[in-house]
Structure formats: structure tokens, C-alpha cells
């Protein structure tokens, strides 16, 4: 769709933003009011649909987003007691992610914005994750160190404001969530592996004794803030292969040690990042941020150093529409009124960015 139209941006600082997330296997919609906060959010997870294939099937994901996006929009409007005409702007995930899945949310958001003659905001999915802890009560103030641990990313960043992200460390191979997923597969657990592996590890009693297995802590003392998790997965594969009869107790013990190794490395590097930046505020986001062992270790380590750590509520660690509506609202609020008033020529054409580096973002 290409259509240039003119509209007036309300000079009011209060706006109602509809957020649309469809980058992977979750369709998320939300309404965020810049004065009253999050009014409503709704999510459909495709996990069950993809489970039988052991991972996300992109074509199925796109088709399911098409089925879900309208009913979920209607649901958030109803829950917030709002009408379509109350929406001031639409924020949507433009990337990174699966191109077909992104296209569903993007075309929906741009078409709806066109029909309502309101502006759109393209949101970077990782910026959504990064800002999600700020949706909670007593949000941390900038600057802070952020640990972003999802299925595709394991990054440490210094965050000085919206769009001001300095990469401090990155994974050299697998992301933390990816390592959880692949290891879970080796142990015969379902998809997604992170929550399943974590649940299995909780059955262990190893905390009270010497662990049965010892896995490496990759790059723990590398002197930088980078991560590497693929060797850990290979070490698990070796363990699995040496146990022809992989009984439940063995699986539990492997899961426990794997989780210990990943969370110890993540915690150590977070504390090093705080030390190196001289900051005392840490935020954690992304799917692996829901891991209770990681939270336990980070809570203890930050407490020892008199630092603060903040997380999104569990349901906002994984993909959701609320973080996209919020990131859009933050970007809109940060735009100067003058800049907003200049947006009177709008072009509802669209494109998606399946690959998009967070470092390319600029402050609004
Ligand atoms: O942030 P997210 O929903 O999607 C991406 O943007 O990638 O993260 C999904 C990842 C998956 O790899 C999943 O296994 C992992 O987060 N995950 C967990 C837990 N919950 C989700 N990993 C470890 N422990 C959990 N409790
Ligand atoms: Zn995500």
C-alpha cells in the first residue's frame, strides 16, 4: 500500500498506543496509555502448534498470526473499554524475526493506521525486550546495564536512554535460550526447551551434595564480557552418548548441572559489566530472564554488591505486545513536539527487517 495522507498529530503528551508483536511464534496485542500505563494486553502462543515439529515452522507461524491478530485486537479494546477511534498511534515490531510473520503484524498495523489516519512507529523487537522491565512498578532509571537473554540473543549492554545502547558483550556462537533449547532436545524434552529443562532441573537434590556431573563454564574467566554456549551443548551430547540408558535421574542431574553452568556464567558476566561501567543498576530481559535459577543467582550477587536488579514480570520476559506498545510510547514521548508536528505527511508503505542490529537504532 502506498498512499500519502495528511493528518494532525495531537500535541497532547497523552497518547493511546496499540502495540502489535508478530516476529516469531507469539501474536501479542496491547494498549498502552502514556498517562495511565498498560490498559490491556492479549497473547496467543503457537507453542503447541509447533511442538510436534520440534521448533518453529515459519509458514505455519505466519498463517496463525493472520488468524489471531484481529480477534486479539478486539479483545484488548474490549478489556480496556476503548474504541478503535480512541487509538492515537500504532507501534509494531518491524524486525528482527521471521519475515513472513513480521509481514502479518506490519501490514495489519499499517492498514489499520491508514484507515484511522494515525501515525505508526516501527519498533525493534529487542528494544521492546530491553525496555520491558520499565513497565513494572518502581522502574529503574537510566543509565543501567542490561542483560538480554532470548532465543536468538545473549548480550550485555550499557543503556543510557531510549536508543542509546552500547554493546558490552555478545555471544560468539549460540544464544543462551538456543543452548537451553538444544540441550533440552538432547535430553528428549519438548519445545521450547528452556522452561522444560528448568522444570526438570528442579527435581534435582544435587544442591545438597556434590554434583554428579561437571560441565565447563565457557569464557568464565576470559577477561571480556562475551559468551559462548555451543561447547556446553557439545559437552552435554558427550554425556548423553556415554549413558546408553538415559534414565530420569541422569537427565535430571545433567539438566541441573547445565542450568548451573549457564546461570553462573551469565551472573559472573553481569557483575563484571556492573564493575566495568561503574553502574549499580542491572535489568534482565528476554525469555531466559524468566529462569528462576538465574534470578536466584542474580538477586544474591547484586545484593552482595549493593546493586539493584530489575526484571519484567514473568509473562513479559517472553514475546508480548505490551513491550512493543511501551517501546513505541517511549519513542513517541521522547520525540520533541516540534518533530511530531512535522510529521504531517505520512506514507503508509511498509517493509520488514528480518535482520536488524540493535546498534543501528538512534535516540528519537
Ligand atoms: O524472548 P523470547 O520469548 O524469544 C526470542 O525473542 O527469542 O525467548 C525465548 C527463549 C527460548 O529459547 C526459551 O527456551 C527460553 O527463552 N526460555 C527459558 C525459560 N523460559 C523461556 N530458558 C530458560 N528458563 C526458562 N524458564
Ligand atoms: Zn523475543
Coordinates of C-alpha atoms and ligand atoms in Angstrom, one line a residue:
X1 CA 0.0 0.0 0.0
X2 CA 1.4 3.4 -0.9
X3 CA -0.7 6.4 0.0
X4 CA 0.4 9.7 1.2
X5 CA -2.1 11.3 3.5
X6 CA -2.1 14.3 5.8
X7 CA -3.1 14.1 9.4
X8 CA -2.7 16.1 12.5
X9 CA -0.7 14.7 15.4
X10 CA -2.3 15.6 18.7
X11 CA 0.0 18.0 20.5
X12 CA -1.2 16.4 23.8
X13 CA 1.5 14.5 25.6
X14 CA -1.0 11.8 26.4
X15 CA -1.5 9.1 23.8
X16 CA -3.1 5.7 23.5
X17 CA -0.8 3.3 21.6
X18 CA -1.8 0.0 20.2
X19 CA 1.2 -2.4 20.2
X20 CA 1.5 -5.3 17.7
X21 CA 4.0 -8.2 18.1
X22 CA 4.3 -11.0 15.5
X23 CA 8.0 -11.6 15.0
X24 CA 8.1 -15.3 15.8
X25 CA 5.6 -17.7 17.4
X26 CA 3.5 -15.4 19.6
X27 CA 0.9 -12.9 18.5
X28 CA 0.8 -10.1 21.0
X29 CA -1.5 -7.1 21.2
X30 CA -1.6 -4.4 23.9
X31 CA -3.0 -0.9 24.6
X32 CA -0.6 1.4 26.5
X33 CA -1.8 4.8 27.7
X34 CA 1.1 7.2 28.3
X35 CA -0.8 8.7 31.2
X36 CA -2.4 5.6 32.8
X37 CA 0.1 2.9 31.8
X38 CA -0.7 -0.5 30.4
X39 CA -4.5 -0.8 29.9
X40 CA -4.8 -4.3 28.4
X41 CA -2.7 -7.0 26.7
X42 CA -3.6 -10.3 25.0
X43 CA -1.4 -13.0 23.7
X44 CA -1.7 -16.2 21.6
X45 CA 1.2 -18.6 21.8
X46 CA 1.8 -21.0 19.0
X47 CA 3.9 -23.3 21.1
X48 CA 1.5 -26.2 20.9
X49 CA 1.2 -26.0 17.2
X50 CA 5.0 -26.0 16.6
X51 CA 5.7 -28.6 19.4
X52 CA 5.2 -31.6 17.2
X53 CA 7.8 -30.3 14.7
X54 CA 10.4 -29.7 17.5
X55 CA 10.7 -26.0 16.5
X56 CA 9.0 -23.0 14.8
X57 CA 7.7 -23.7 11.3
X58 CA 7.8 -20.2 9.7
X59 CA 4.9 -20.8 7.2
X60 CA 2.6 -22.1 9.9
X61 CA 3.6 -19.2 12.2
X62 CA 2.6 -16.6 9.6
X63 CA -0.7 -18.2 8.9
X64 CA -1.6 -18.4 12.6
X65 CA -0.7 -14.7 13.1
X66 CA -3.3 -13.9 10.4
X67 CA -5.9 -15.9 12.3
X68 CA -5.1 -14.3 15.6
X69 CA -4.4 -10.6 15.1
X70 CA -7.9 -9.3 14.6
X71 CA -9.6 -11.2 17.5
X72 CA -6.8 -10.2 19.8
X73 CA -7.1 -6.5 18.8
X74 CA -10.8 -6.7 19.5
X75 CA -10.1 -8.3 22.9
X76 CA -7.7 -5.6 24.1
X77 CA -10.1 -2.9 23.0
X78 CA -12.9 -4.6 24.9
X79 CA -10.8 -5.2 28.0
X80 CA -9.7 -1.6 28.1
X81 CA -13.2 -0.3 27.2
X82 CA -11.8 1.6 24.2
X83 CA -12.9 2.0 20.6
X84 CA -10.7 1.9 17.5
X85 CA -11.1 5.6 17.2
X86 CA -9.5 6.2 20.6
X87 CA -6.1 4.9 19.3
X88 CA -3.6 7.7 18.7
X89 CA -0.8 5.6 17.2
X90 CA 0.2 2.1 16.4
X91 CA 3.6 0.6 17.3
X92 CA 4.6 -2.7 15.7
X93 CA 7.6 -5.0 15.5
X94 CA 9.4 -4.3 12.2
X95 CA 12.2 -6.8 13.0
X96 CA 14.3 -8.7 13.6
X97 CA 12.4 -12.0 13.2
X98 CA 10.8 -14.3 10.6
X99 CA 9.9 -12.3 7.5
X100 CA 6.5 -13.8 6.9
X101 CA 5.5 -13.5 10.5
X102 CA 6.7 -9.9 10.7
X103 CA 4.8 -9.1 7.5
X104 CA 1.5 -10.1 9.1
X105 CA 1.8 -7.6 12.0
X106 CA 3.4 -4.9 9.8
X107 CA 0.7 -5.0 7.1
X108 CA -2.1 -5.2 9.7
X109 CA -0.7 -2.2 11.6
X110 CA -0.1 0.0 8.6
X111 CA -3.5 -0.8 7.1
X112 CA -5.3 -0.1 10.4
X113 CA -3.3 3.2 10.8
X114 CA -4.2 4.2 7.2
X115 CA -7.9 3.6 7.9
X116 CA -7.7 5.6 11.1
X117 CA -5.3 8.2 9.7
X118 CA -2.9 7.9 12.6
X119 CA 0.8 7.5 12.7
X120 CA 2.8 4.3 13.1
X121 CA 6.0 3.6 15.0
X122 CA 8.3 0.8 13.9
X123 CA 9.8 -0.9 16.9
X124 CA 12.9 -3.1 17.1
X125 CA 11.9 -6.3 18.8
X126 CA 15.0 -6.3 21.1
X127 CA 14.3 -2.7 22.2
X128 CA 10.9 -4.0 23.2
X129 CA 12.6 -6.7 25.4
X130 CA 15.1 -4.3 26.7
X131 CA 12.6 -1.8 28.0
X132 CA 10.1 -4.4 29.3
X133 CA 11.4 -4.1 32.9
X134 CA 10.4 -0.4 32.8
X135 CA 6.7 -1.5 32.6
X136 CA 6.9 -2.6 36.2
X137 CA 6.4 -0.5 39.4
X138 CA 9.4 1.4 40.6
X139 CA 11.2 1.2 37.2
X140 CA 15.0 1.6 37.2
X141 CA 16.3 5.0 35.9
X142 CA 18.8 5.3 33.1
X143 CA 21.7 4.6 32.9
X144 CA 21.8 0.8 33.6
X145 CA 23.4 -2.4 32.4
X146 CA 21.0 -4.7 30.5
X147 CA 21.4 -8.4 30.1
X148 CA 19.3 -9.5 27.1
X149 CA 18.9 -13.3 27.0
X150 CA 16.5 -14.7 24.5
X151 CA 16.3 -17.5 22.0
X152 CA 18.4 -15.5 19.5
X153 CA 20.5 -13.2 21.7
X154 CA 22.8 -13.1 24.7
X155 CA 24.0 -9.6 25.0
X156 CA 25.2 -7.2 27.7
X157 CA 24.6 -3.6 27.0
X158 CA 25.0 -0.2 28.6
X159 CA 21.8 1.7 28.3
X160 CA 21.9 5.5 28.7
X161 CA 18.4 6.2 27.3
X162 CA 16.0 5.3 24.6
X163 CA 18.1 4.3 21.5
X164 CA 21.4 4.8 23.4
X165 CA 22.7 1.3 23.5
X166 CA 26.4 0.4 23.8
X167 CA 27.2 -3.3 23.3
X168 CA 29.5 -4.5 26.0
X169 CA 29.4 -8.3 25.3
X170 CA 27.8 -10.7 22.9
X171 CA 27.6 -14.4 22.3
X172 CA 30.3 -15.9 20.0
X173 CA 28.0 -18.7 19.0
X174 CA 24.7 -20.0 20.4
X175 CA 22.4 -17.7 22.4
X176 CA 21.5 -18.7 26.0
X177 CA 18.0 -19.6 25.0
X178 CA 19.2 -21.5 22.0
X179 CA 21.6 -23.5 24.2
X180 CA 18.7 -24.3 26.6
X181 CA 16.5 -25.4 23.6
X182 CA 19.2 -27.6 22.0
X183 CA 20.2 -29.2 25.3
X184 CA 16.6 -29.9 26.1
X185 CA 16.3 -31.7 22.7
X186 CA 19.3 -33.8 23.6
X187 CA 17.5 -34.8 26.8
X188 CA 14.4 -35.7 24.9
X189 CA 12.4 -32.8 26.2
X190 CA 9.8 -30.8 24.2
X191 CA 9.9 -27.4 22.6
X192 CA 10.5 -24.8 23.8
X193 CA 13.3 -26.4 25.9
X194 CA 14.1 -23.6 28.4
X195 CA 11.1 -24.0 30.6
X196 CA 11.1 -27.8 30.3
X197 CA 14.7 -28.1 31.1
X198 CA 14.4 -25.8 34.1
X199 CA 11.5 -27.8 35.4
X200 CA 13.5 -31.0 35.2
X201 CA 16.4 -29.4 36.9
X202 CA 14.2 -28.5 39.9
X203 CA 13.7 -32.2 40.6
X204 CA 17.4 -32.5 41.5
X205 CA 18.7 -32.8 45.0
X206 CA 22.3 -32.1 43.9
X207 CA 22.2 -28.7 45.6
X208 CA 22.7 -30.6 48.9
X209 CA 25.7 -32.6 47.8
X210 CA 28.4 -32.9 45.2
X211 CA 27.1 -32.6 41.7
X212 CA 27.1 -35.9 39.8
X213 CA 28.4 -34.3 36.6
X214 CA 30.7 -31.3 36.0
X215 CA 30.2 -29.2 32.9
X216 CA 32.5 -26.4 31.7
X217 CA 31.8 -22.7 32.4
X218 CA 32.7 -21.3 29.0
X219 CA 34.6 -18.0 28.9
X220 CA 34.0 -17.5 32.7
X221 CA 37.5 -16.0 33.1
X222 CA 38.0 -14.7 29.6
X223 CA 38.5 -11.1 30.9
X224 CA 35.8 -9.8 28.5
X225 CA 32.1 -9.8 28.5
X226 CA 31.4 -12.2 25.7
X227 CA 29.6 -15.6 26.0
X228 CA 29.9 -18.9 24.3
X229 CA 27.4 -21.7 24.8
X230 CA 27.9 -24.1 22.0
X231 CA 30.7 -26.1 23.7
X232 CA 28.4 -26.6 26.7
X233 CA 25.8 -28.2 24.5
X234 CA 28.5 -30.5 22.9
X235 CA 29.6 -31.5 26.5
X236 CA 26.0 -32.5 27.2
X237 CA 25.9 -34.5 24.0
X238 CA 29.1 -36.4 25.1
X239 CA 27.4 -37.1 28.5
X240 CA 24.2 -38.3 26.8
X241 CA 26.2 -40.6 24.5
X242 CA 28.1 -42.2 27.4
X243 CA 24.8 -43.1 29.0
X244 CA 23.1 -45.7 26.8
X245 CA 20.4 -46.0 29.4
X246 CA 19.4 -42.3 29.9
X247 CA 17.2 -42.7 33.0
X248 CA 15.2 -39.9 34.5
X249 CA 17.7 -39.3 37.4
X250 CA 20.6 -38.9 34.9
X251 CA 18.5 -36.5 32.8
X252 CA 17.7 -34.5 36.0
X253 CA 21.4 -34.4 37.0
X254 CA 22.5 -33.2 33.6
X255 CA 19.8 -30.6 33.4
X256 CA 20.7 -29.3 36.9
X257 CA 24.4 -29.0 36.0
X258 CA 23.7 -27.4 32.6
X259 CA 21.5 -24.8 34.2
X260 CA 24.1 -24.2 36.9
X261 CA 26.8 -23.6 34.3
X262 CA 24.7 -21.2 32.1
X263 CA 23.4 -19.2 35.0
X264 CA 26.8 -19.0 36.7
X265 CA 28.4 -17.6 33.6
X266 CA 25.6 -15.1 33.0
X267 CA 25.7 -13.9 36.6
X268 CA 29.5 -13.5 36.7
X269 CA 29.5 -11.5 33.4
X270 CA 26.6 -9.3 34.7
X271 CA 28.6 -8.5 37.8
X272 CA 31.7 -7.8 35.7
X273 CA 29.7 -5.5 33.5
X274 CA 28.4 -3.5 36.5
X275 CA 32.0 -3.3 37.8
X276 CA 33.4 -2.1 34.5
X277 CA 30.8 0.5 33.8
X278 CA 30.7 1.7 37.4
X279 CA 26.9 1.4 37.3
X280 CA 24.8 -0.1 40.1
X281 CA 21.6 -0.9 38.2
X282 CA 21.0 -4.1 36.2
X283 CA 18.0 -5.1 34.2
X284 CA 17.4 -8.5 32.8
X285 CA 15.1 -9.3 29.9
X286 CA 14.2 -11.9 27.2
X287 CA 12.9 -15.4 27.6
X288 CA 15.8 -16.8 29.7
X289 CA 15.2 -13.9 32.1
X290 CA 12.2 -16.0 33.3
X291 CA 14.6 -18.7 34.6
X292 CA 14.3 -18.9 38.4
X293 CA 17.8 -20.2 39.0
X294 CA 19.2 -17.2 37.1
X295 CA 17.0 -14.8 39.1
X296 CA 18.2 -16.5 42.4
X297 CA 21.8 -16.1 41.5
X298 CA 21.5 -12.5 40.2
X299 CA 19.5 -11.5 43.3
X300 CA 22.1 -12.8 45.6
X301 CA 25.1 -11.4 43.6
X302 CA 23.6 -7.9 43.2
X303 CA 22.6 -7.8 46.9
X304 CA 26.1 -8.6 48.0
X305 CA 27.4 -5.7 45.9
X306 CA 24.6 -3.3 46.9
X307 CA 23.3 -3.1 43.4
X308 CA 19.7 -3.2 42.1
X309 CA 18.3 -5.8 39.7
X310 CA 15.0 -5.5 37.9
X311 CA 13.1 -8.0 35.7
X312 CA 9.9 -7.9 33.7
X313 CA 7.0 -9.9 35.2
X314 CA 7.4 -13.5 34.0
X315 CA 4.8 -13.2 31.2
X316 CA 6.7 -10.2 29.7
X317 CA 10.1 -12.0 29.6
X318 CA 9.0 -13.9 26.5
X319 CA 7.5 -12.2 23.5
X320 CA 4.4 -10.0 24.0
X321 CA 2.6 -7.0 22.7
X322 CA 2.9 -4.9 25.9
X323 CA 6.6 -4.4 25.5
X324 CA 6.1 -3.2 21.9
X325 CA 3.3 -0.8 22.8
X326 CA 5.5 0.5 25.6
X327 CA 8.7 0.9 23.5
X328 CA 6.6 2.8 20.9
X329 CA 5.1 5.0 23.6
X330 CA 8.6 5.8 25.0
X331 CA 9.8 6.7 21.5
X332 CA 6.8 8.9 20.8
X333 CA 7.0 10.6 24.2
X334 CA 10.7 11.3 23.7
X335 CA 10.1 13.0 20.3
X336 CA 10.1 16.7 20.6
X337 CA 6.7 18.3 20.0
X338 CA 8.2 20.2 17.1
X339 CA 9.3 16.9 15.4
X340 CA 5.9 15.4 16.0
X341 CA 4.2 18.4 14.4
X342 CA 6.4 18.0 11.4
X343 CA 5.0 14.5 10.8
X344 CA 2.1 15.7 8.7
X345 CA 3.0 13.8 5.5
X346 CA 2.7 10.2 6.2
X347 CA 3.5 7.3 3.8
X348 CA 1.8 4.1 4.8
X349 CA 4.2 1.9 2.7
X350 CA 6.0 -0.7 4.7
X351 CA 8.8 -3.2 4.8
X352 CA 10.1 -5.6 7.4
X353 CA 13.7 -6.1 8.7
X354 CA 14.2 -9.8 9.4
X355 CA 17.8 -8.9 10.3
X356 CA 18.3 -5.7 12.2
X357 CA 21.2 -4.8 14.5
X358 CA 20.1 -3.0 17.7
X359 CA 23.2 -0.8 17.4
X360 CA 21.6 0.8 14.3
X361 CA 19.0 2.4 16.4
X362 CA 19.2 6.1 17.2
X363 CA 17.8 8.2 20.0
X364 CA 14.4 9.7 19.0
Ligands
LIG1 O1 12.5 -13.7 24.3 P1 11.9 -15.0 23.7 O2 10.5 -15.3 24.0 O3 12.0 -15.1 22.2 C1 13.0 -14.5 21.4 O4 13.0 -13.3 21.1 O5 14.0 -15.3 21.2 O6 12.8 -16.2 24.3 C2 12.6 -17.5 24.0 C3 13.7 -18.3 24.6 C4 13.6 -19.8 24.3 O7 14.9 -20.2 23.9 C5 13.2 -20.4 25.6 O8 13.6 -21.8 25.7 C6 13.8 -19.5 26.6 O9 13.7 -18.2 26.1 N1 13.2 -19.6 27.9 C7 13.8 -20.1 29.0 C8 12.8 -20.1 30.1 N2 11.6 -19.6 29.5 C9 11.9 -19.3 28.2 N3 15.0 -20.5 29.2 C10 15.4 -20.9 30.5 N4 14.5 -20.9 31.5 C11 13.2 -20.5 31.4 N5 12.4 -20.5 32.4
LIG2 ZN1 11.8 -12.1 21.8

